[in-house]
C-alpha atoms as a printed R data frame, in Angstrom:
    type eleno elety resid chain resno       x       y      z
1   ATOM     1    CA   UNK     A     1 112.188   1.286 36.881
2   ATOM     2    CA   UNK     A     2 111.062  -1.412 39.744
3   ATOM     3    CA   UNK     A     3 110.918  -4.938 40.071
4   ATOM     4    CA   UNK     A     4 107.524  -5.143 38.127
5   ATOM     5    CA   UNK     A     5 108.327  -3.170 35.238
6   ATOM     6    CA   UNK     A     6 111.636  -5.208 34.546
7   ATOM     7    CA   UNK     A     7 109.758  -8.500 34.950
8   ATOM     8    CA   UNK     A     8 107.125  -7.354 32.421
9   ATOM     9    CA   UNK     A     9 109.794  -6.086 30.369
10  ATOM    10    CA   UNK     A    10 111.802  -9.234 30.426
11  ATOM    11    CA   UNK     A    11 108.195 -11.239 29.968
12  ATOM    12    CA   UNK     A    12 107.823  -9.472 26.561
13  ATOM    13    CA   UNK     A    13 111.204 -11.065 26.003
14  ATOM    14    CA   UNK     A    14 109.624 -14.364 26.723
15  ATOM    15    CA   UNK     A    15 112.781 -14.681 29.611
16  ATOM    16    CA   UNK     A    16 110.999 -16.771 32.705
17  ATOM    17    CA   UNK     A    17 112.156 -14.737 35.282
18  ATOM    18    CA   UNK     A    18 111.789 -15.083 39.219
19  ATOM    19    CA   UNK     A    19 111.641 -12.440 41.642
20  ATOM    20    CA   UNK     A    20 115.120 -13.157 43.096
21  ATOM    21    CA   UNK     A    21 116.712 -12.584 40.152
22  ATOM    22    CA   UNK     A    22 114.960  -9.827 39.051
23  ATOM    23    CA   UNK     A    23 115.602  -7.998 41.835
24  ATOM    24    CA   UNK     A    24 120.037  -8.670 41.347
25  ATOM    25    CA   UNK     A    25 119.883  -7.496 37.864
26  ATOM    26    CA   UNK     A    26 117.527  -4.253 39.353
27  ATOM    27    CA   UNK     A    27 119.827  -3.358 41.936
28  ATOM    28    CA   UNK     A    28 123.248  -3.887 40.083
29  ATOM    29    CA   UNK     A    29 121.814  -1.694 36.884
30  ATOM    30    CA   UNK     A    30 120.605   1.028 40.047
31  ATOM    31    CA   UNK     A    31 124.074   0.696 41.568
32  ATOM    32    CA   UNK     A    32 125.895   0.292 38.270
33  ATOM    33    CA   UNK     A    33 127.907  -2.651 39.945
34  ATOM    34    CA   UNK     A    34 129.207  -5.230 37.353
35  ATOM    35    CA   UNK     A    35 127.100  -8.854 37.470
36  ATOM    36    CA   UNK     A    36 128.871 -11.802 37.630
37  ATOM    37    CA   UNK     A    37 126.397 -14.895 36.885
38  ATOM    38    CA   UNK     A    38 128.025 -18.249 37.230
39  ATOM    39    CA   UNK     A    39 126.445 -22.123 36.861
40  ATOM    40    CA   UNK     A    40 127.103 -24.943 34.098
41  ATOM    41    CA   UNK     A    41 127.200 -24.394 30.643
42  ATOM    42    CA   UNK     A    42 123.147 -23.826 28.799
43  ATOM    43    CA   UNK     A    43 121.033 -22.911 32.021
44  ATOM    44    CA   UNK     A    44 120.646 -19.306 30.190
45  ATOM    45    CA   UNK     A    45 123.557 -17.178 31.485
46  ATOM    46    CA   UNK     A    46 124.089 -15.035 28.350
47  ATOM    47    CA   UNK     A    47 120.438 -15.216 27.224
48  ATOM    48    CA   UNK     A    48 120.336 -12.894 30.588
49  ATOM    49    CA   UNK     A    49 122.275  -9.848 29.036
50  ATOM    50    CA   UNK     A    50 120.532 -10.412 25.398
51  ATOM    51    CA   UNK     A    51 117.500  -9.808 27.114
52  ATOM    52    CA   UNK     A    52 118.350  -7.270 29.267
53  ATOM    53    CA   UNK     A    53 119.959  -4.852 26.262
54  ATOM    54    CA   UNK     A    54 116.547  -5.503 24.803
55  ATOM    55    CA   UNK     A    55 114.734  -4.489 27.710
56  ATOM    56    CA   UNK     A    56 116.715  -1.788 28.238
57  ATOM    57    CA   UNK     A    57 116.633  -0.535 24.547
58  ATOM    58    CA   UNK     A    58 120.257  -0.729 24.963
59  ATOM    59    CA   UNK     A    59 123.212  -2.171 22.189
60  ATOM    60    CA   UNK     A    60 124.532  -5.284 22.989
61  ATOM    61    CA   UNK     A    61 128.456  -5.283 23.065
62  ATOM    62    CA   UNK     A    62 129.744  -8.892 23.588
63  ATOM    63    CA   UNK     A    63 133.533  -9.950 24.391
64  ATOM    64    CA   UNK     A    64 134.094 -13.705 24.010
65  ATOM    65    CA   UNK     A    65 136.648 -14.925 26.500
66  ATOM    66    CA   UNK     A    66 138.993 -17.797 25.388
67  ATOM    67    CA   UNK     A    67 142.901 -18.505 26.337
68  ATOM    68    CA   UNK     A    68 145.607 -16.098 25.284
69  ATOM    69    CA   UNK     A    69 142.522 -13.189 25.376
70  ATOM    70    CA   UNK     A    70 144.895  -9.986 25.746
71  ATOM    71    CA   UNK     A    71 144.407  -6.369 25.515
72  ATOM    72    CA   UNK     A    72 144.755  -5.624 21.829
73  ATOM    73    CA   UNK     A    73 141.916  -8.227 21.127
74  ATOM    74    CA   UNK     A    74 139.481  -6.737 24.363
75  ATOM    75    CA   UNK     A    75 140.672  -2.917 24.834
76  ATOM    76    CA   UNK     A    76 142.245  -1.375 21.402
77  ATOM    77    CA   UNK     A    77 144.723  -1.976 19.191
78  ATOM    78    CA   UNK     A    78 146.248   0.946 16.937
79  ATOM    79    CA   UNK     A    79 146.462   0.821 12.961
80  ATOM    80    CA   UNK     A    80 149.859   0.148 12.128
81  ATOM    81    CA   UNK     A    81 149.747   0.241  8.626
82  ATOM    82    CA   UNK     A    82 147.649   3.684  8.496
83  ATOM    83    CA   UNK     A    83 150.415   5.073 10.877
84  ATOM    84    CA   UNK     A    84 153.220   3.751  8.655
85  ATOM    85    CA   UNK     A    85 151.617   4.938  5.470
86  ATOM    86    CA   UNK     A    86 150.714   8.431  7.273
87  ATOM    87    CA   UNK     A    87 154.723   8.689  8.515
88  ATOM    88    CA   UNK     A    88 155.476   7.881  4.652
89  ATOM    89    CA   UNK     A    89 153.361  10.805  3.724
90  ATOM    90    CA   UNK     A    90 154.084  13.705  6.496
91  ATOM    91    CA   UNK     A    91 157.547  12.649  7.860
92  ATOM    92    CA   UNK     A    92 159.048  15.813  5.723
93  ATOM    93    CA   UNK     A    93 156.080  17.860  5.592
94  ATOM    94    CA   UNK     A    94 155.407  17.995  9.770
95  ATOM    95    CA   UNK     A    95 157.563  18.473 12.576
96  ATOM    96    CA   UNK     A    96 158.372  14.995 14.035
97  ATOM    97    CA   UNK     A    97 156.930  15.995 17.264
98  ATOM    98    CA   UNK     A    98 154.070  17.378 16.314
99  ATOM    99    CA   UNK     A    99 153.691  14.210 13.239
100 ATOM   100    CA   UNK     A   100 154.059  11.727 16.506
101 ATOM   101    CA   UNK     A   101 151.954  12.844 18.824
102 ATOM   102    CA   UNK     A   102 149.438  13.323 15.650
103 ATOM   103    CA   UNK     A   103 149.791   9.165 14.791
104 ATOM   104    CA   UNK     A   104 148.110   8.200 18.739
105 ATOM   105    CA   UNK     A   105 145.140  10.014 18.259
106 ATOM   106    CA   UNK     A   106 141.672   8.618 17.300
107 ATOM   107    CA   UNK     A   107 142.349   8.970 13.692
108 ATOM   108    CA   UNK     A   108 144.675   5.454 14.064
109 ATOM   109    CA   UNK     A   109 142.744   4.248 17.251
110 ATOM   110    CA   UNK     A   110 140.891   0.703 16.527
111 ATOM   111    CA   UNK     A   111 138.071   0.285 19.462
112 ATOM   112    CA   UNK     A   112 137.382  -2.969 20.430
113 ATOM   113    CA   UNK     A   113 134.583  -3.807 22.592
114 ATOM   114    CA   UNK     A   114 135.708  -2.872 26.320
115 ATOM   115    CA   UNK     A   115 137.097   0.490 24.773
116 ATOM   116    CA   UNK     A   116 133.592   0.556 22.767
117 ATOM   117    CA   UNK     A   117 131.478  -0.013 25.587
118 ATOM   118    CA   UNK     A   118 132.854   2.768 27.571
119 ATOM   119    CA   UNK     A   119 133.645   5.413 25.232
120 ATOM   120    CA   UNK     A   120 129.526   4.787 23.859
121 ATOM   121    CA   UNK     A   121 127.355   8.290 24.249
122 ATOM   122    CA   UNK     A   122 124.082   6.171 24.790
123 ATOM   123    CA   UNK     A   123 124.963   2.966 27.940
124 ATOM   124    CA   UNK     A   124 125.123  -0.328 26.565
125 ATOM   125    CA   UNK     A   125 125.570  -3.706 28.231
126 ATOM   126    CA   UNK     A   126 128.918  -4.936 27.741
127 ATOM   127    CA   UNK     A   127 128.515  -8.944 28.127
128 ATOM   128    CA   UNK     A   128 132.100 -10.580 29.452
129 ATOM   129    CA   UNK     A   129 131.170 -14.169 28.186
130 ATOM   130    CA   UNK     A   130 133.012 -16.953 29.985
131 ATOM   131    CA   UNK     A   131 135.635 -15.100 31.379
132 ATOM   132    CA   UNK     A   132 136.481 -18.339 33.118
133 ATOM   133    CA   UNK     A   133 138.313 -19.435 29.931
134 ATOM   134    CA   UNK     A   134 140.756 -16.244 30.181
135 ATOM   135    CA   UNK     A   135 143.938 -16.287 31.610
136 ATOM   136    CA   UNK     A   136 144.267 -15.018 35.096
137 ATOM   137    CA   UNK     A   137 146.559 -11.913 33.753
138 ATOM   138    CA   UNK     A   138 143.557 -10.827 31.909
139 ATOM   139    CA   UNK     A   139 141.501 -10.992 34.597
140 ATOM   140    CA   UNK     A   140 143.347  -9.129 36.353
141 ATOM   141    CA   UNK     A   141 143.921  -6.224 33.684
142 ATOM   142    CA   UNK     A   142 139.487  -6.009 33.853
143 ATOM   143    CA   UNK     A   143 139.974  -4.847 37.600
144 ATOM   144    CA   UNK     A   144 140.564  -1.212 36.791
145 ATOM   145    CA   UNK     A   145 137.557  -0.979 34.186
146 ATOM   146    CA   UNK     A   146 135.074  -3.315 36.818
147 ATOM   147    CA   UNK     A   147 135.962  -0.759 39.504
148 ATOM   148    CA   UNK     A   148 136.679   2.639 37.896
149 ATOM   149    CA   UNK     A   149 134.509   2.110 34.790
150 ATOM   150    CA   UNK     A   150 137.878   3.910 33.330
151 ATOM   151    CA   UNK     A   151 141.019   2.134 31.190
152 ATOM   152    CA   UNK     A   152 144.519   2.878 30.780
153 ATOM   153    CA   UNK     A   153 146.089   3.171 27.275
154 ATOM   154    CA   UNK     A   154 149.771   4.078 27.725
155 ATOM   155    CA   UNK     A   155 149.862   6.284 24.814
156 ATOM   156    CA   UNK     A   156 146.609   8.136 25.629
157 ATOM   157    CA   UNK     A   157 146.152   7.876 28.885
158 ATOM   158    CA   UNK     A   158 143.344   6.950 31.157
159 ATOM   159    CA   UNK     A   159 140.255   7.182 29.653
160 ATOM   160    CA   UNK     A   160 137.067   7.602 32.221
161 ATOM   161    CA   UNK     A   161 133.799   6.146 30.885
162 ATOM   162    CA   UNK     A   162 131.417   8.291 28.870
163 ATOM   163    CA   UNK     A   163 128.479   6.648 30.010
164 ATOM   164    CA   UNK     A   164 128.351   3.631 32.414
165 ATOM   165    CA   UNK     A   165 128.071   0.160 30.501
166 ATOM   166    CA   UNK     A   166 125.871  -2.273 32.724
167 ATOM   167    CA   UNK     A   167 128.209  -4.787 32.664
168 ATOM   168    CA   UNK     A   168 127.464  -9.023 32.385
169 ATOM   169    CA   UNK     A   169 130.363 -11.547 33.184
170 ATOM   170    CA   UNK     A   170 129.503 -15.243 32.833
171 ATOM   171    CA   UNK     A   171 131.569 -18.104 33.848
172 ATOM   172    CA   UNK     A   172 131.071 -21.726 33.898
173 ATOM   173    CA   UNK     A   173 133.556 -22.318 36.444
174 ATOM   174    CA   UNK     A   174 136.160 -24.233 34.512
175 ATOM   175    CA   UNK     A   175 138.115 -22.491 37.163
176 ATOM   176    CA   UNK     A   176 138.317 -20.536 39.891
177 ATOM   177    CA   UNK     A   177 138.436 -16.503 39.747
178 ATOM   178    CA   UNK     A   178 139.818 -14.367 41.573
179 ATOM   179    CA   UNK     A   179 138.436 -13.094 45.001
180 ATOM   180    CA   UNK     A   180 139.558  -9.084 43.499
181 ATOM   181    CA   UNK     A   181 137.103  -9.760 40.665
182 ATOM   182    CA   UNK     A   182 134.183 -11.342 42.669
183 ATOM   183    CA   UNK     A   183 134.489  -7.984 45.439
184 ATOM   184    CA   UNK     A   184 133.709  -5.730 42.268
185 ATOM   185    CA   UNK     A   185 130.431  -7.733 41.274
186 ATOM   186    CA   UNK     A   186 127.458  -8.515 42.133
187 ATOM   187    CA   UNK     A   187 126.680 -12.395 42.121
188 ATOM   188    CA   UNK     A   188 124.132 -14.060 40.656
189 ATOM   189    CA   UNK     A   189 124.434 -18.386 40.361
190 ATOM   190    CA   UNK     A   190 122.026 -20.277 37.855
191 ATOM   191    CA   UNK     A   191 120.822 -23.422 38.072
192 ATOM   192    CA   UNK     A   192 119.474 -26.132 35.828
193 ATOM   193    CA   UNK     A   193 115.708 -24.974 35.760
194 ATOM   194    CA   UNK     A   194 113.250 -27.800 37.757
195 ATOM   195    CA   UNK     A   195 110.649 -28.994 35.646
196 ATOM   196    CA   UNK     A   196 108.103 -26.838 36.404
197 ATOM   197    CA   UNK     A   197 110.261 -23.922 34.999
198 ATOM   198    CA   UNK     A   198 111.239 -25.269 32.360
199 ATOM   199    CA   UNK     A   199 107.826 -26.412 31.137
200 ATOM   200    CA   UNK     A   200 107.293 -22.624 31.324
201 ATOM   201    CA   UNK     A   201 110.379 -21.892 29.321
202 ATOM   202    CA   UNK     A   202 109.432 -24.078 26.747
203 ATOM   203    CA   UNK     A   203 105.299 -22.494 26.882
204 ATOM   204    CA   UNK     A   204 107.309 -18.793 26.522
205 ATOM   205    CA   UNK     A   205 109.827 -19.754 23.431
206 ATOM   206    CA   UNK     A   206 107.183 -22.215 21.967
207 ATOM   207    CA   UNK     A   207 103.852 -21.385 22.202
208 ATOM   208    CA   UNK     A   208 102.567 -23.896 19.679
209 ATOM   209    CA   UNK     A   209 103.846 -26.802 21.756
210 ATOM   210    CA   UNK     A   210 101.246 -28.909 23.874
211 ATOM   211    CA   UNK     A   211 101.065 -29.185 27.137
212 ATOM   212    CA   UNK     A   212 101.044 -32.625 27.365
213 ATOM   213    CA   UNK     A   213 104.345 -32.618 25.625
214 ATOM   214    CA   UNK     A   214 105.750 -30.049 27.359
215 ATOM   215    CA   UNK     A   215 105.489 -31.579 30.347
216 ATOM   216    CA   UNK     A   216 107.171 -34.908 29.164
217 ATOM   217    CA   UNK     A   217 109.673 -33.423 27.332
218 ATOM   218    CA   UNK     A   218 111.075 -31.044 30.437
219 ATOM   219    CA   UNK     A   219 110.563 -34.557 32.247
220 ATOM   220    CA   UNK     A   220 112.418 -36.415 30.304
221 ATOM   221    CA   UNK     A   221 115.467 -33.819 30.373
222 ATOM   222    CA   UNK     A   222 115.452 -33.904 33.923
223 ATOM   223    CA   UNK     A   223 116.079 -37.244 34.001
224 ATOM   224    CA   UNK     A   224 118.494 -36.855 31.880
225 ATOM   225    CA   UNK     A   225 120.495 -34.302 33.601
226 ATOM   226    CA   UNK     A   226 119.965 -36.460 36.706
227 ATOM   227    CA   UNK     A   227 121.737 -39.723 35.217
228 ATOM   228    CA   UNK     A   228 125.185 -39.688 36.513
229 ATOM   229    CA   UNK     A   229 126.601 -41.828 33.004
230 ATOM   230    CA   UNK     A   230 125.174 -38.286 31.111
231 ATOM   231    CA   UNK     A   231 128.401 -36.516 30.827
232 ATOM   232    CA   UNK     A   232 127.286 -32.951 28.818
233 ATOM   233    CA   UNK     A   233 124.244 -32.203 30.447
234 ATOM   234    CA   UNK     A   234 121.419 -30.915 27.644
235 ATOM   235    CA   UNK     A   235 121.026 -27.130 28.155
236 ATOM   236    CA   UNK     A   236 117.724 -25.133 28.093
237 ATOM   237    CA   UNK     A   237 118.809 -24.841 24.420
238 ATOM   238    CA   UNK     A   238 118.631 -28.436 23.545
239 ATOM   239    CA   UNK     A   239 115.513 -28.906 25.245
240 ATOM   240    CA   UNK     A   240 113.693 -26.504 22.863
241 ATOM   241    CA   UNK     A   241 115.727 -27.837 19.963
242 ATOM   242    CA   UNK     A   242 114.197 -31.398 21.255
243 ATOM   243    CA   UNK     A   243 110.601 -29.789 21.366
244 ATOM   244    CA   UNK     A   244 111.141 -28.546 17.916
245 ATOM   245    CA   UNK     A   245 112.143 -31.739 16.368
246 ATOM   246    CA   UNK     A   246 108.980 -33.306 17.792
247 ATOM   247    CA   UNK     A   247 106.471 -30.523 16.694
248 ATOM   248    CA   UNK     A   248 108.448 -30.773 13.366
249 ATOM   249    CA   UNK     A   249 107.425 -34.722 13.079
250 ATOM   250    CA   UNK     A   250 104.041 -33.767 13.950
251 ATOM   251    CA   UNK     A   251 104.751 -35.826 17.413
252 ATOM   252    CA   UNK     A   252 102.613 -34.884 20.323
253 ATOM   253    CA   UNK     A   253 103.203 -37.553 22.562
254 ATOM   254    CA   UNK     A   254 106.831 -38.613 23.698
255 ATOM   255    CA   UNK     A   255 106.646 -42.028 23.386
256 ATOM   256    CA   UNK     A   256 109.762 -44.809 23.344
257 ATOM   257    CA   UNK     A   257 109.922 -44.695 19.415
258 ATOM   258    CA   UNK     A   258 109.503 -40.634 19.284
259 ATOM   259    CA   UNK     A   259 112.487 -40.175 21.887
260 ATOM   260    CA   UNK     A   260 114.939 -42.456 20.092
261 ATOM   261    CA   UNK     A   261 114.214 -41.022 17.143
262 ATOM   262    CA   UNK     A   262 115.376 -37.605 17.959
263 ATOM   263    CA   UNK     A   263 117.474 -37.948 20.994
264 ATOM   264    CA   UNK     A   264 120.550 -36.235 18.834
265 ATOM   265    CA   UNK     A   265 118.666 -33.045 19.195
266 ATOM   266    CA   UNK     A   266 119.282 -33.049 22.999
267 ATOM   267    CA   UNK     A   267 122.184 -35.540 23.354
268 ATOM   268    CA   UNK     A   268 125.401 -34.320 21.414
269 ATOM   269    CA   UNK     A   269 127.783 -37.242 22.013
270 ATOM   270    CA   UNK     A   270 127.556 -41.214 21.333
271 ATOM   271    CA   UNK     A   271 128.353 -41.998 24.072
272 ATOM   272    CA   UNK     A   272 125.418 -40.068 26.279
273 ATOM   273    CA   UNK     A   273 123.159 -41.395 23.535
274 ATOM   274    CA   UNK     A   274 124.518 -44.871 24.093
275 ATOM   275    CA   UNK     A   275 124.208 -44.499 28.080
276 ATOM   276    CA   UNK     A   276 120.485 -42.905 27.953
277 ATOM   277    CA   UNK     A   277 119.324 -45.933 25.306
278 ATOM   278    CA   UNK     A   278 121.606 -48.711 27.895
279 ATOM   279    CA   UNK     A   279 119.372 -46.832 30.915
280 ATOM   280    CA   UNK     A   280 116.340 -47.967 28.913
281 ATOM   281    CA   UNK     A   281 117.673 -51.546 28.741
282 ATOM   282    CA   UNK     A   282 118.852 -52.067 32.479
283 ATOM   283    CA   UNK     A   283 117.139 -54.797 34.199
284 ATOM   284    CA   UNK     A   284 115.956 -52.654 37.259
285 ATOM   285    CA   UNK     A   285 114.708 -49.373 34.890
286 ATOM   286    CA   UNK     A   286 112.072 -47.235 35.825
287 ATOM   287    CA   UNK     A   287 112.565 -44.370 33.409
288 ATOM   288    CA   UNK     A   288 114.778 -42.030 31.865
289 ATOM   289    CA   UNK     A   289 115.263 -39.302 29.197
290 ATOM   290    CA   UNK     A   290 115.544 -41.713 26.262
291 ATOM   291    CA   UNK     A   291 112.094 -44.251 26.864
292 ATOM   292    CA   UNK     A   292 109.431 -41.192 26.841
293 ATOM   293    CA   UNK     A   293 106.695 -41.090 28.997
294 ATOM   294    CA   UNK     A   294 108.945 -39.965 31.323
295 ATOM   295    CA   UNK     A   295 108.357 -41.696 35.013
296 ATOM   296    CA   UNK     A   296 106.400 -44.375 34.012
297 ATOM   297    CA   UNK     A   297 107.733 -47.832 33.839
């Protein structure tokens, strides 16, 4: 596979994708180095490994980070109440030896995903999403799989990869990680789209959308994301959500009324609805994300 091929691949998966990043997620799948893409919450971070399983014809195996993440939630965890029920049944029929060494086999072993990911015939990509939200002792218990594509179960041993996951962590850097885990990854950072990409996003995911509005709508959530009283910035998400509601209304034009009509499809809090509608009212405005017809007084 080269650069064109992925891109047309990834085009079929209506995924807007430059040549820069094309070319990290080529060389770490070549190299089958982990990819660690960073950058705030919504500019399309996981949307990177859904499309690249599907590109790739590949599963998708995800593991959602969140505090207090440990092993027996990420790695494997055995079935206690099989093993119990299986000493009930054997424990005078086996020897005891032979009856424990029988209860750590696969029989009792419950995969979850890193174990899955690695112990798959056919590669998947294993997506690590926000491992920012872990806790640094997890973080550091990935190291061995990001490096050796191999994990360590005490009662098993260490168990090498059957095939080699291509492997997606995401952070939004609600904190810093560790320099061990950035020197096993590739790095990849994401920024909020400028309007000319995201007009294309929003021609890829929503073909039936005009131009016209397509234009004012990415406009309008630039401005948005550019007004420092915002406080969750709308994601690439919320901007096709916005679209949707508009084409849904049979609105074509984002005008005043049209963007306070539906400015909880991009705005998720009162009080960034309340600051985009007090922009409108300022004395000295010029334009932002709530008046439509975005940079025009």
């Amino acid at each position: 596979m080269d650069i064109s091929s992925l891109k047309a691949r990834l085009d079929a998966a209506r995924y807007v994708c430059g040549d820069g990043l094309a070319t990290t997620l080529l060389v770490a799948l070549k190299l089958g180095r982990p990819l660690l893409i960073e950058g705030a919450a919504g500019v399309g971070k996981t949307e990177i490994a859904k499309v690249m399983a599907g590109a790739l014809d590949r599963e998708l195996v995800r593991l959602q980070c969140y505090e207090g993440l440990d092993e027996s939630k990420a790695l494997y965890e055995w079935n206690y109440q099989k093993q119990l029920l299986s000493i009930q049944v054997r424990m005078n029929r086996q020897d005891p030896d032979e009856l424990t060494r029988s209860l750590f086999s696969d029989e009792y072993l419950l995969e979850r995903p890193l174990l899955r990911s690695i112990r798959s015939e056919e590669p998947v990509v294993l997506l690590i999403d926000e491992i920012d939200k872990a806790d640094e002792e997890f973080e550091a218990f990935l190291l061995e799989l990001l490096s050796e594509m191999q994990v360590t179960i005490p009662e098993v041993g260490t168990m090498r990869a059957k095939s080699v996951p291509f492997v997606v962590l995401t952070s939004n850097r609600a904190r810093p990680l560790s320099e061990a885990l950035r020197r096993r990854c590739a790095y990849l950072y994401i920024p909020y789209p400028d309007v000319e990409k995201e007009v294309a996003i929003i021609r890829a995911k929503l073909p039936s959308a005009g131009d016209r509005l397509a234009v004012q709508v990415a406009q309008a959530v630039h401005d948005l994301r550019e007004n420092d009283a915002i406080l969750k910035k709308p994601s690439i998400a919320e901007t096709l959500d916005w679209v949707s509601a508009l084409e849904a209304l049979g609105i074509s034009d984002l005008d005043r009324e049209a963007a306070r009509r539906t400015l909880g499809f991009v705005l998720k809090s009162s009080e960034d609805m309340e600051a985009a509608l007090a922009c409108q009212e300022a004395p000295d405005h010029q334009h932002c994300g709530a008046c439509g017809h975005a940079g025009q007084p």
